[in-house]
Amino acid sequence: MKEMIKLIVIIGPTAVGKTKLSIELAKRFNGEIISGDSMQVYKGMDIGTAKIKKEEMEGIPHHLIDIKEPYESFNVAEFQQKVTEWIKKISAKGKMPIIVGGTGLYIQSVLYDYEFSDAPSDEDYRNQLEQLALHKGNEYVHELLKQYDPESAERIHPNNIRRVIRALEIFHCTGETMSSILKRQQNVPLYDAAVIGLDMDREVLYERINKRVDLMMKEGLLEEVKALYNQGLRDYQSIQAIGYKELYAYLDGETSLEEAVETLKRNSRRYAKRQLTWFRNKMDVKWFDMTQVESFEKKVEEISAFIEGKLKIKANR
Protein backbone atom coordinates (compact mmCIF):
# COMPACT_ATOMS: atom_id res chain seq x y z
CA MET A 1 0.00 0.00 0.00
CA LYS A 2 1.27 3.46 -0.93
CA GLU A 3 2.46 5.45 2.09
CA MET A 4 0.33 8.52 2.86
CA ILE A 5 1.91 11.98 2.82
CA LYS A 6 2.56 13.34 6.30
CA LEU A 7 0.91 16.63 7.14
CA ILE A 8 0.62 19.02 10.10
CA VAL A 9 -2.58 21.04 10.48
CA ILE A 10 -3.00 23.90 12.98
CA ILE A 11 -6.56 25.08 13.55
CA GLY A 12 -8.38 27.22 16.09
CA PRO A 13 -10.32 30.45 16.46
CA THR A 14 -9.12 33.86 15.41
CA ALA A 15 -6.46 35.49 17.71
CA VAL A 16 -5.58 32.23 19.51
CA GLY A 17 -1.92 32.23 18.37
CA LYS A 18 -1.84 29.93 15.32
CA THR A 19 0.65 32.07 13.36
CA LYS A 20 3.31 32.20 16.09
CA LEU A 21 3.07 28.46 16.73
CA SER A 22 3.20 27.63 13.00
CA ILE A 23 6.59 29.37 12.61
CA GLU A 24 8.07 27.43 15.53
CA LEU A 25 6.78 24.11 14.20
CA ALA A 26 7.96 24.90 10.65
CA LYS A 27 11.48 25.44 12.02
CA ARG A 28 11.40 22.23 14.04
CA PHE A 29 9.90 20.01 11.35
CA ASN A 30 11.50 21.56 8.23
CA GLY A 31 8.14 22.82 7.06
CA GLU A 32 6.50 25.17 4.61
CA ILE A 33 3.21 26.83 5.48
CA ILE A 34 -0.02 26.78 3.48
CA SER A 35 -2.64 29.32 4.54
CA GLY A 36 -5.95 27.68 5.44
CA ASP A 37 -7.79 30.99 5.56
CA SER A 38 -10.39 31.77 2.90
CA MET A 39 -9.73 35.54 3.04
CA GLN A 40 -5.92 35.73 3.09
CA VAL A 41 -5.95 34.85 -0.60
CA TYR A 42 -6.94 38.47 -1.37
CA LYS A 43 -4.37 41.13 -2.27
CA GLY A 44 -4.61 44.45 -0.46
CA MET A 45 -6.47 42.89 2.47
CA ASP A 46 -3.60 42.47 4.89
CA ILE A 47 -4.51 44.08 8.20
CA GLY A 48 -8.15 42.93 8.41
CA THR A 49 -7.30 39.30 7.64
CA ALA A 50 -4.35 39.30 10.11
CA LYS A 51 -2.01 38.26 7.30
CA ILE A 52 1.47 37.33 8.46
CA LYS A 53 4.06 40.08 7.84
CA LYS A 54 7.24 39.36 5.89
CA GLU A 55 9.45 39.87 8.98
CA GLU A 56 7.32 37.44 11.02
CA MET A 57 7.87 34.63 8.51
CA GLU A 58 11.50 34.15 9.61
CA GLY A 59 12.36 32.84 6.16
CA ILE A 60 9.67 30.14 6.18
CA PRO A 61 7.94 29.91 2.75
CA HIS A 62 4.20 30.69 2.85
CA HIS A 63 1.70 29.69 0.17
CA LEU A 64 -1.87 30.59 -0.84
CA ILE A 65 -1.55 34.22 0.28
CA ASP A 66 -2.21 37.15 -2.13
CA ILE A 67 -3.26 35.00 -5.08
CA LYS A 68 -6.55 36.77 -5.88
CA GLU A 69 -7.78 40.28 -6.59
CA PRO A 70 -10.55 41.47 -4.24
CA TYR A 71 -13.11 41.38 -7.07
CA GLU A 72 -12.43 37.69 -7.81
CA SER A 73 -14.36 34.85 -6.21
CA PHE A 74 -12.75 31.99 -4.31
CA ASN A 75 -14.50 28.84 -3.20
CA VAL A 76 -13.89 25.64 -1.30
CA ALA A 77 -13.41 23.52 -4.44
CA GLU A 78 -10.65 25.83 -5.72
CA PHE A 79 -9.05 25.89 -2.26
CA GLN A 80 -9.11 22.08 -2.14
CA GLN A 81 -7.42 21.82 -5.53
CA LYS A 82 -4.71 24.41 -4.83
CA VAL A 83 -3.86 23.10 -1.35
CA THR A 84 -3.66 19.53 -2.64
CA GLU A 85 -1.14 20.68 -5.26
CA TRP A 86 0.95 22.51 -2.66
CA ILE A 87 0.96 19.53 -0.29
CA LYS A 88 2.37 17.35 -3.08
CA LYS A 89 5.00 19.93 -4.12
CA ILE A 90 6.23 20.56 -0.57
CA SER A 91 6.33 16.87 0.31
CA ALA A 92 8.19 16.06 -2.94
CA LYS A 93 10.98 18.42 -1.77
CA GLY A 94 11.31 16.35 1.41
CA LYS A 95 9.72 19.10 3.50
CA MET A 96 6.70 19.08 5.82
CA PRO A 97 3.48 20.73 4.59
CA ILE A 98 1.81 22.68 7.43
CA ILE A 99 -1.74 24.00 6.92
CA VAL A 100 -2.62 26.89 9.23
CA GLY A 101 -6.03 28.47 9.39
CA GLY A 102 -9.47 28.88 10.76
CA THR A 103 -11.84 28.15 7.86
CA GLY A 104 -13.26 24.80 8.96
CA LEU A 105 -14.99 23.47 5.86
CA TYR A 106 -12.03 24.46 3.68
CA ILE A 107 -9.55 22.51 5.78
CA GLN A 108 -11.89 19.55 6.12
CA SER A 109 -12.28 19.43 2.32
CA VAL A 110 -8.53 18.86 1.99
CA LEU A 111 -8.15 16.25 4.74
CA TYR A 112 -11.00 14.15 3.35
CA ASP A 113 -11.83 13.65 -0.30
CA TYR A 114 -14.86 15.91 -0.56
CA GLU A 115 -16.51 16.18 -3.97
CA PHE A 116 -17.82 19.67 -4.68
CA SER A 117 -17.90 19.84 -8.43
CA ASP A 118 -20.72 17.32 -8.96
CA ALA A 119 -23.59 19.45 -7.64
CA PRO A 120 -25.46 20.97 -10.61
CA SER A 121 -26.12 24.68 -11.02
CA ASP A 122 -28.94 26.82 -12.41
CA GLU A 123 -27.80 30.26 -13.54
CA ASP A 124 -31.33 31.72 -13.87
CA TYR A 125 -32.27 30.65 -10.35
CA ARG A 126 -28.97 31.99 -9.01
CA ASN A 127 -29.61 35.36 -10.70
CA GLN A 128 -33.11 35.49 -9.15
CA LEU A 129 -31.64 34.95 -5.68
CA GLU A 130 -28.95 37.59 -6.30
CA GLN A 131 -31.68 40.09 -7.25
CA LEU A 132 -33.67 39.14 -4.11
CA ALA A 133 -30.59 39.76 -1.96
CA LEU A 134 -30.06 43.11 -3.67
CA HIS A 135 -33.64 44.33 -3.18
CA LYS A 136 -34.69 42.62 0.05
CA GLY A 137 -31.33 42.08 1.74
CA ASN A 138 -29.03 39.18 2.64
CA GLU A 139 -31.07 38.31 5.75
CA TYR A 140 -34.15 37.68 3.61
CA VAL A 141 -32.33 35.13 1.42
CA HIS A 142 -30.71 33.59 4.51
CA GLU A 143 -34.24 33.09 5.97
CA LEU A 144 -35.14 31.12 2.82
CA LEU A 145 -32.15 28.86 3.43
CA LYS A 146 -33.29 28.36 7.04
CA GLN A 147 -36.58 26.96 5.74
CA TYR A 148 -34.96 24.40 3.43
CA ASP A 149 -31.61 23.64 5.03
CA PRO A 150 -31.42 24.86 8.65
CA GLU A 151 -28.06 23.12 9.22
CA SER A 152 -26.38 25.03 6.40
CA ALA A 153 -28.11 28.24 7.54
CA GLU A 154 -26.59 27.75 10.99
CA ARG A 155 -23.13 27.26 9.48
CA ILE A 156 -23.19 30.00 6.80
CA HIS A 157 -23.32 33.64 7.87
CA PRO A 158 -26.06 35.73 6.17
CA ASN A 159 -23.39 38.10 4.77
CA ASN A 160 -21.64 35.23 3.01
CA ILE A 161 -24.37 35.59 0.41
CA ARG A 162 -22.57 33.60 -2.29
CA ARG A 163 -22.49 30.49 -0.13
CA VAL A 164 -26.08 31.06 1.02
CA ILE A 165 -27.18 31.22 -2.63
CA ARG A 166 -25.08 28.18 -3.56
CA ALA A 167 -26.72 26.13 -0.79
CA LEU A 168 -30.19 27.16 -2.04
CA GLU A 169 -29.16 26.43 -5.64
CA ILE A 170 -28.03 22.91 -4.70
CA PHE A 171 -31.39 22.25 -2.99
CA HIS A 172 -33.27 23.73 -5.96
CA CYS A 173 -31.39 21.54 -8.47
CA THR A 174 -31.20 18.26 -6.52
CA GLY A 175 -33.95 18.35 -3.90
CA GLU A 176 -31.19 17.52 -1.44
CA THR A 177 -29.64 19.86 1.12
CA MET A 178 -25.97 20.84 1.05
CA SER A 179 -25.62 19.58 4.65
CA SER A 180 -26.92 16.10 3.74
CA ILE A 181 -24.50 15.96 0.77
CA LEU A 182 -21.61 16.88 3.10
CA LYS A 183 -22.69 14.22 5.62
CA ARG A 184 -22.67 11.58 2.90
CA GLN A 185 -19.09 12.35 1.99
CA GLN A 186 -16.72 9.64 3.09
CA ASN A 187 -14.58 10.84 5.98
CA VAL A 188 -11.67 8.73 4.81
CA PRO A 189 -8.39 10.55 5.61
CA LEU A 190 -6.22 11.30 2.57
CA TYR A 191 -3.10 12.09 4.64
CA ASP A 192 -1.20 10.92 7.67
CA ALA A 193 -2.14 14.11 9.49
CA ALA A 194 -1.47 15.50 12.96
CA VAL A 195 -4.34 17.95 13.53
CA ILE A 196 -3.58 20.39 16.34
CA GLY A 197 -6.35 22.54 17.77
CA LEU A 198 -5.55 25.65 19.81
CA ASP A 199 -8.04 26.92 22.37
CA MET A 200 -8.01 29.16 25.42
CA ASP A 201 -10.24 30.40 28.20
CA ARG A 202 -13.17 32.18 26.49
CA GLU A 203 -12.78 35.46 28.41
CA VAL A 204 -9.05 35.57 27.65
CA LEU A 205 -9.71 34.83 23.97
CA TYR A 206 -12.38 37.54 23.71
CA GLU A 207 -10.05 40.05 25.37
CA ARG A 208 -7.33 39.13 22.85
CA ILE A 209 -9.80 39.61 19.98
CA ASN A 210 -10.79 43.06 21.29
CA LYS A 211 -7.14 44.08 21.63
CA ARG A 212 -6.33 42.73 18.18
CA VAL A 213 -9.08 44.88 16.64
CA ASP A 214 -7.71 47.98 18.45
CA LEU A 215 -4.24 47.15 17.11
CA MET A 216 -5.60 46.67 13.57
CA MET A 217 -7.17 50.12 13.75
CA LYS A 218 -3.84 51.61 14.91
CA GLU A 219 -2.02 49.82 12.08
CA GLY A 220 -4.31 51.41 9.48
CA LEU A 221 -7.29 49.09 8.95
CA LEU A 222 -9.57 52.02 8.15
CA GLU A 223 -7.15 53.26 5.45
CA GLU A 224 -6.95 49.70 4.03
CA VAL A 225 -10.77 49.50 3.84
CA LYS A 226 -11.01 53.02 2.37
CA ALA A 227 -8.67 51.99 -0.45
CA LEU A 228 -11.05 49.16 -1.40
CA TYR A 229 -14.11 51.39 -0.91
CA ASN A 230 -12.65 54.09 -3.15
CA GLN A 231 -12.07 51.54 -5.92
CA GLY A 232 -15.84 51.00 -5.94
CA LEU A 233 -15.49 47.42 -4.74
CA ARG A 234 -18.85 46.33 -3.37
CA ASP A 235 -20.97 43.17 -3.11
CA TYR A 236 -17.91 40.99 -3.64
CA GLN A 237 -17.13 37.95 -1.53
CA SER A 238 -13.96 39.60 -0.19
CA ILE A 239 -15.83 42.65 1.15
CA GLN A 240 -18.14 40.38 3.19
CA ALA A 241 -15.14 39.50 5.39
CA ILE A 242 -15.27 40.55 9.04
CA GLY A 243 -13.31 43.78 9.39
CA TYR A 244 -14.38 45.12 6.01
CA LYS A 245 -18.17 45.08 5.94
CA GLU A 246 -18.37 46.81 9.34
CA LEU A 247 -16.15 49.69 8.21
CA TYR A 248 -18.03 49.92 4.90
CA ALA A 249 -21.14 50.68 7.00
CA TYR A 250 -19.20 53.56 8.59
CA LEU A 251 -17.96 54.84 5.22
CA ASP A 252 -21.55 54.65 3.92
CA GLY A 253 -22.57 56.94 6.80
CA GLU A 254 -24.79 54.27 8.38
CA THR A 255 -22.95 54.23 11.70
CA SER A 256 -20.27 56.06 13.68
CA LEU A 257 -16.66 54.85 13.64
CA GLU A 258 -16.89 53.91 17.30
CA GLU A 259 -20.02 51.80 16.67
CA ALA A 260 -18.41 50.17 13.62
CA VAL A 261 -15.36 49.13 15.68
CA GLU A 262 -17.59 47.73 18.45
CA THR A 263 -19.58 45.76 15.84
CA LEU A 264 -16.32 44.46 14.39
CA LYS A 265 -15.22 43.23 17.83
CA ARG A 266 -18.59 41.60 18.46
CA ASN A 267 -18.65 39.89 15.03
CA SER A 268 -15.07 38.64 15.55
CA ARG A 269 -16.01 37.13 18.93
CA ARG A 270 -19.07 35.45 17.42
CA TYR A 271 -16.99 34.13 14.55
CA ALA A 272 -14.46 32.64 17.00
CA LYS A 273 -17.31 30.84 18.76
CA ARG A 274 -18.61 29.45 15.45
CA GLN A 275 -15.10 28.31 14.48
CA LEU A 276 -14.68 26.38 17.73
CA THR A 277 -18.11 24.74 17.38
CA TRP A 278 -17.24 23.60 13.85
CA PHE A 279 -13.84 22.16 14.76
CA ARG A 280 -15.18 20.36 17.82
CA ASN A 281 -18.10 18.78 15.95
CA LYS A 282 -16.56 17.95 12.59
CA MET A 283 -12.91 17.04 12.99
CA ASP A 284 -10.63 14.65 14.84
CA VAL A 285 -8.46 17.17 16.69
CA LYS A 286 -5.90 17.03 19.49
CA TRP A 287 -6.61 20.17 21.55
CA PHE A 288 -4.05 22.29 23.39
CA ASP A 289 -4.93 25.07 25.84
CA MET A 290 -3.01 28.28 25.04
CA THR A 291 -4.40 30.39 27.93
CA GLN A 292 -1.06 30.58 29.77
CA VAL A 293 0.85 32.59 27.20
CA GLU A 294 3.99 32.75 29.39
CA SER A 295 4.48 28.98 29.01
CA PHE A 296 4.64 29.17 25.18
CA GLU A 297 8.00 27.34 24.90
CA LYS A 298 6.67 24.54 27.07
CA LYS A 299 3.54 24.35 24.91
CA VAL A 300 5.67 24.13 21.74
CA GLU A 301 7.57 21.20 23.32
CA GLU A 302 4.30 19.47 24.22
CA ILE A 303 2.84 19.94 20.73
CA SER A 304 6.12 18.84 19.08
CA ALA A 305 6.09 15.65 21.18
CA PHE A 306 2.51 14.95 20.05
CA ILE A 307 3.50 15.41 16.37
CA GLU A 308 6.56 13.16 16.77
CA GLY A 309 4.40 10.41 18.25
CA LYS A 310 1.54 10.79 15.78
CA LEU A 311 3.64 11.03 12.59
CA LYS A 312 6.57 8.92 13.85
CA ILE A 313 9.17 11.57 12.98
CA LYS A 314 11.83 13.52 14.88
CA ALA A 315 11.88 17.28 15.38
CA ASN A 316 14.96 19.49 15.07
CA ARG A 317 15.65 20.91 18.53
CSV table of C-alpha atoms in Angstrom, one decimal, residues 115-233:
chain,number,residue,atom,x,y,z
A,115,GLU,CA,-16.5,16.2,-4.0
A,116,PHE,CA,-17.8,19.7,-4.7
A,117,SER,CA,-17.9,19.8,-8.4
A,118,ASP,CA,-20.7,17.3,-9.0
A,119,ALA,CA,-23.6,19.4,-7.6
A,120,PRO,CA,-25.5,21.0,-10.6
A,121,SER,CA,-26.1,24.7,-11.0
A,122,ASP,CA,-28.9,26.8,-12.4
A,123,GLU,CA,-27.8,30.3,-13.5
A,124,ASP,CA,-31.3,31.7,-13.9
A,125,TYR,CA,-32.3,30.6,-10.4
A,126,ARG,CA,-29.0,32.0,-9.0
A,127,ASN,CA,-29.6,35.4,-10.7
A,128,GLN,CA,-33.1,35.5,-9.2
A,129,LEU,CA,-31.6,35.0,-5.7
A,130,GLU,CA,-29.0,37.6,-6.3
A,131,GLN,CA,-31.7,40.1,-7.2
A,132,LEU,CA,-33.7,39.1,-4.1
A,133,ALA,CA,-30.6,39.8,-2.0
A,134,LEU,CA,-30.1,43.1,-3.7
A,135,HIS,CA,-33.6,44.3,-3.2
A,136,LYS,CA,-34.7,42.6,0.1
A,137,GLY,CA,-31.3,42.1,1.7
A,138,ASN,CA,-29.0,39.2,2.6
A,139,GLU,CA,-31.1,38.3,5.7
A,140,TYR,CA,-34.2,37.7,3.6
A,141,VAL,CA,-32.3,35.1,1.4
A,142,HIS,CA,-30.7,33.6,4.5
A,143,GLU,CA,-34.2,33.1,6.0
A,144,LEU,CA,-35.1,31.1,2.8
A,145,LEU,CA,-32.2,28.9,3.4
A,146,LYS,CA,-33.3,28.4,7.0
A,147,GLN,CA,-36.6,27.0,5.7
A,148,TYR,CA,-35.0,24.4,3.4
A,149,ASP,CA,-31.6,23.6,5.0
A,150,PRO,CA,-31.4,24.9,8.7
A,151,GLU,CA,-28.1,23.1,9.2
A,152,SER,CA,-26.4,25.0,6.4
A,153,ALA,CA,-28.1,28.2,7.5
A,154,GLU,CA,-26.6,27.7,11.0
A,155,ARG,CA,-23.1,27.3,9.5
A,156,ILE,CA,-23.2,30.0,6.8
A,157,HIS,CA,-23.3,33.6,7.9
A,158,PRO,CA,-26.1,35.7,6.2
A,159,ASN,CA,-23.4,38.1,4.8
A,160,ASN,CA,-21.6,35.2,3.0
A,161,ILE,CA,-24.4,35.6,0.4
A,162,ARG,CA,-22.6,33.6,-2.3
A,163,ARG,CA,-22.5,30.5,-0.1
A,164,VAL,CA,-26.1,31.1,1.0
A,165,ILE,CA,-27.2,31.2,-2.6
A,166,ARG,CA,-25.1,28.2,-3.6
A,167,ALA,CA,-26.7,26.1,-0.8
A,168,LEU,CA,-30.2,27.2,-2.0
A,169,GLU,CA,-29.2,26.4,-5.6
A,170,ILE,CA,-28.0,22.9,-4.7
A,171,PHE,CA,-31.4,22.2,-3.0
A,172,HIS,CA,-33.3,23.7,-6.0
A,173,CYS,CA,-31.4,21.5,-8.5
A,174,THR,CA,-31.2,18.3,-6.5
A,175,GLY,CA,-33.9,18.4,-3.9
A,176,GLU,CA,-31.2,17.5,-1.4
A,177,THR,CA,-29.6,19.9,1.1
A,178,MET,CA,-26.0,20.8,1.1
A,179,SER,CA,-25.6,19.6,4.6
A,180,SER,CA,-26.9,16.1,3.7
A,181,ILE,CA,-24.5,16.0,0.8
A,182,LEU,CA,-21.6,16.9,3.1
A,183,LYS,CA,-22.7,14.2,5.6
A,184,ARG,CA,-22.7,11.6,2.9
A,185,GLN,CA,-19.1,12.4,2.0
A,186,GLN,CA,-16.7,9.6,3.1
A,187,ASN,CA,-14.6,10.8,6.0
A,188,VAL,CA,-11.7,8.7,4.8
A,189,PRO,CA,-8.4,10.6,5.6
A,190,LEU,CA,-6.2,11.3,2.6
A,191,TYR,CA,-3.1,12.1,4.6
A,192,ASP,CA,-1.2,10.9,7.7
A,193,ALA,CA,-2.1,14.1,9.5
A,194,ALA,CA,-1.5,15.5,13.0
A,195,VAL,CA,-4.3,17.9,13.5
A,196,ILE,CA,-3.6,20.4,16.3
A,197,GLY,CA,-6.4,22.5,17.8
A,198,LEU,CA,-5.6,25.7,19.8
A,199,ASP,CA,-8.0,26.9,22.4
A,200,MET,CA,-8.0,29.2,25.4
A,201,ASP,CA,-10.2,30.4,28.2
A,202,ARG,CA,-13.2,32.2,26.5
A,203,GLU,CA,-12.8,35.5,28.4
A,204,VAL,CA,-9.0,35.6,27.7
A,205,LEU,CA,-9.7,34.8,24.0
A,206,TYR,CA,-12.4,37.5,23.7
A,207,GLU,CA,-10.0,40.0,25.4
A,208,ARG,CA,-7.3,39.1,22.8
A,209,ILE,CA,-9.8,39.6,20.0
A,210,ASN,CA,-10.8,43.1,21.3
A,211,LYS,CA,-7.1,44.1,21.6
A,212,ARG,CA,-6.3,42.7,18.2
A,213,VAL,CA,-9.1,44.9,16.6
A,214,ASP,CA,-7.7,48.0,18.4
A,215,LEU,CA,-4.2,47.1,17.1
A,216,MET,CA,-5.6,46.7,13.6
A,217,MET,CA,-7.2,50.1,13.7
A,218,LYS,CA,-3.8,51.6,14.9
A,219,GLU,CA,-2.0,49.8,12.1
A,220,GLY,CA,-4.3,51.4,9.5
A,221,LEU,CA,-7.3,49.1,8.9
A,222,LEU,CA,-9.6,52.0,8.2
A,223,GLU,CA,-7.1,53.3,5.5
A,224,GLU,CA,-7.0,49.7,4.0
A,225,VAL,CA,-10.8,49.5,3.8
A,226,LYS,CA,-11.0,53.0,2.4
A,227,ALA,CA,-8.7,52.0,-0.5
A,228,LEU,CA,-11.1,49.2,-1.4
A,229,TYR,CA,-14.1,51.4,-0.9
A,230,ASN,CA,-12.6,54.1,-3.1
A,231,GLN,CA,-12.1,51.5,-5.9
A,232,GLY,CA,-15.8,51.0,-5.9
A,233,LEU,CA,-15.5,47.4,-4.7
